[in-house]
mmCIF file of C-alpha atoms in Angstrom:
data_model
loop_
_atom_site.group_PDB
_atom_site.id
_atom_site.type_symbol
_atom_site.label_atom_id
_atom_site.label_comp_id
_atom_site.label_asym_id
_atom_site.label_seq_id
_atom_site.Cartn_x
_atom_site.Cartn_y
_atom_site.Cartn_z
ATOM 1 C CA MET A 1050 -89.774 253.086 196.890
ATOM 2 C CA PRO A 1051 -89.613 251.758 200.470
ATOM 3 C CA ALA A 1052 -92.591 249.902 201.877
ATOM 4 C CA SER A 1053 -94.897 251.935 204.067
ATOM 5 C CA ILE A 1054 -95.335 251.024 207.728
ATOM 6 C CA PRO A 1055 -98.749 249.395 207.131
ATOM 7 C CA ASP A 1056 -97.195 247.274 204.345
ATOM 8 C CA VAL A 1057 -94.361 246.194 206.637
ATOM 9 C CA ALA A 1058 -96.824 245.347 209.421
ATOM 10 C CA ARG A 1059 -98.995 243.390 206.998
ATOM 11 C CA GLU A 1060 -96.033 241.413 205.674
ATOM 12 C CA ALA A 1061 -94.842 240.661 209.214
ATOM 13 C CA LEU A 1062 -98.327 239.394 210.089
ATOM 14 C CA ILE A 1063 -98.359 237.139 207.016
ATOM 15 C CA LEU A 1064 -94.989 235.670 208.029
ATOM 16 C CA ARG A 1065 -96.300 234.964 211.535
ATOM 17 C CA VAL A 1066 -99.442 233.352 210.085
ATOM 18 C CA GLU A 1067 -97.306 231.211 207.789
ATOM 19 C CA ARG A 1068 -95.224 229.958 210.731
ATOM 20 C CA ALA A 1069 -98.356 229.278 212.786
ATOM 21 C CA LEU A 1070 -99.964 227.265 209.974
ATOM 22 C CA ASP A 1071 -96.890 225.263 209.020
ATOM 23 C CA ALA A 1072 -98.552 221.943 209.928
ATOM 24 C CA VAL A 1073 -101.914 222.596 208.209
ATOM 25 C CA THR A 1074 -103.060 220.290 205.437
ATOM 26 C CA PHE A 1075 -105.216 222.048 202.852
ATOM 27 C CA PRO A 1076 -108.070 222.351 202.144
ATOM 28 C CA ALA A 1077 -108.857 223.669 205.611
ATOM 29 C CA HIS A 1078 -111.637 225.641 207.282
ATOM 30 C CA PRO A 1079 -110.997 228.564 209.659
ATOM 31 C CA GLY A 1080 -111.635 226.363 212.707
ATOM 32 C CA THR A 1081 -108.845 224.019 211.653
ATOM 33 C CA LEU A 1082 -106.555 226.976 210.992
ATOM 34 C CA LEU A 1083 -107.328 228.418 214.424
ATOM 35 C CA ASP A 1084 -106.703 225.080 216.144
ATOM 36 C CA CYS A 1085 -103.327 224.763 214.446
ATOM 37 C CA ALA A 1086 -102.338 228.361 215.243
ATOM 38 C CA GLU A 1087 -103.363 228.020 218.882
ATOM 39 C CA HIS A 1088 -101.489 224.722 219.172
ATOM 40 C CA SER A 1089 -98.354 226.378 217.755
ATOM 41 C CA GLY A 1090 -98.555 229.206 220.310
ATOM 42 C CA ALA A 1091 -99.352 231.911 217.762
ATOM 43 C CA ARG A 1092 -99.525 235.548 218.810
ATOM 44 C CA ALA A 1093 -102.857 237.265 219.414
ATOM 45 C CA ASP A 1094 -102.689 239.192 216.121
ATOM 46 C CA VAL A 1095 -102.431 235.915 214.204
ATOM 47 C CA ILE A 1096 -105.388 234.447 216.097
ATOM 48 C CA ASP A 1097 -107.403 237.628 215.472
ATOM 49 C CA ALA A 1098 -106.593 237.538 211.746
ATOM 50 C CA LEU A 1099 -107.705 233.915 211.509
ATOM 51 C CA ARG A 1100 -110.902 234.590 213.460
ATOM 52 C CA ALA A 1101 -111.774 237.282 210.902
ATOM 53 C CA LEU A 1102 -111.639 234.816 207.994
ATOM 54 C CA PRO A 1103 -114.896 233.971 206.232
ATOM 55 C CA ASP A 1104 -116.361 230.561 207.071
ATOM 56 C CA GLU A 1105 -115.283 228.747 203.935
ATOM 57 C CA ALA A 1106 -112.724 226.146 202.939
ATOM 58 C CA PHE A 1107 -109.335 227.507 201.946
ATOM 59 C CA GLY A 1108 -107.517 225.452 199.332
ATOM 60 C CA SER A 1109 -104.054 226.813 199.991
ATOM 61 C CA PHE A 1110 -102.007 229.102 202.173
ATOM 62 C CA SER A 1111 -102.112 231.737 199.411
ATOM 63 C CA GLU A 1112 -105.924 231.797 199.662
ATOM 64 C CA VAL A 1113 -105.637 232.364 203.417
ATOM 65 C CA THR A 1114 -103.134 235.177 202.966
ATOM 66 C CA ALA A 1115 -105.195 236.822 200.225
ATOM 67 C CA SER A 1116 -108.183 236.928 202.567
ATOM 68 C CA ILE A 1117 -106.078 238.270 205.450
ATOM 69 C CA VAL A 1118 -104.492 240.949 203.239
ATOM 70 C CA ALA A 1119 -107.900 242.039 201.920
ATOM 71 C CA SER A 1120 -109.245 242.299 205.467
ATOM 72 C CA HIS A 1121 -106.111 244.119 206.686
ATOM 73 C CA ASP A 1122 -106.349 246.608 203.798
ATOM 74 C CA ARG A 1123 -110.057 247.253 204.449
ATOM 75 C CA GLN A 1124 -109.288 247.984 208.104
ATOM 76 C CA ALA A 1125 -106.318 250.239 207.279
ATOM 77 C CA ARG A 1126 -108.138 252.286 204.639
ATOM 78 C CA PRO A 1127 -110.593 254.091 206.985
ATOM 79 C CA ARG A 1128 -107.734 254.968 209.345
ATOM 80 C CA ALA A 1129 -105.718 256.401 206.471
ATOM 81 C CA LEU A 1130 -108.663 258.500 205.304
ATOM 82 C CA SER A 1131 -109.403 259.854 208.775
ATOM 83 C CA ALA A 1132 -105.728 260.699 209.352
ATOM 84 C CA GLY A 1133 -105.638 262.950 206.283
#
């Protein structure tokens, strides 16, 4: 089954976040992640995703992506329900 558009958009965002955070040493707090992303010239959607992270230390990139995916899915769900 092909990925839906929201899934493709989410995966593309995760790839952009990964590139933006290439130089980060974990554990890292959102402020550190934002500094690194801004320094790397990350797109606005990456900066927005990082700003939405909870204020806690992330031990790995997979923890960052899990939080971003959960937030992305929560935001997409109301739109999907209202579109139906």
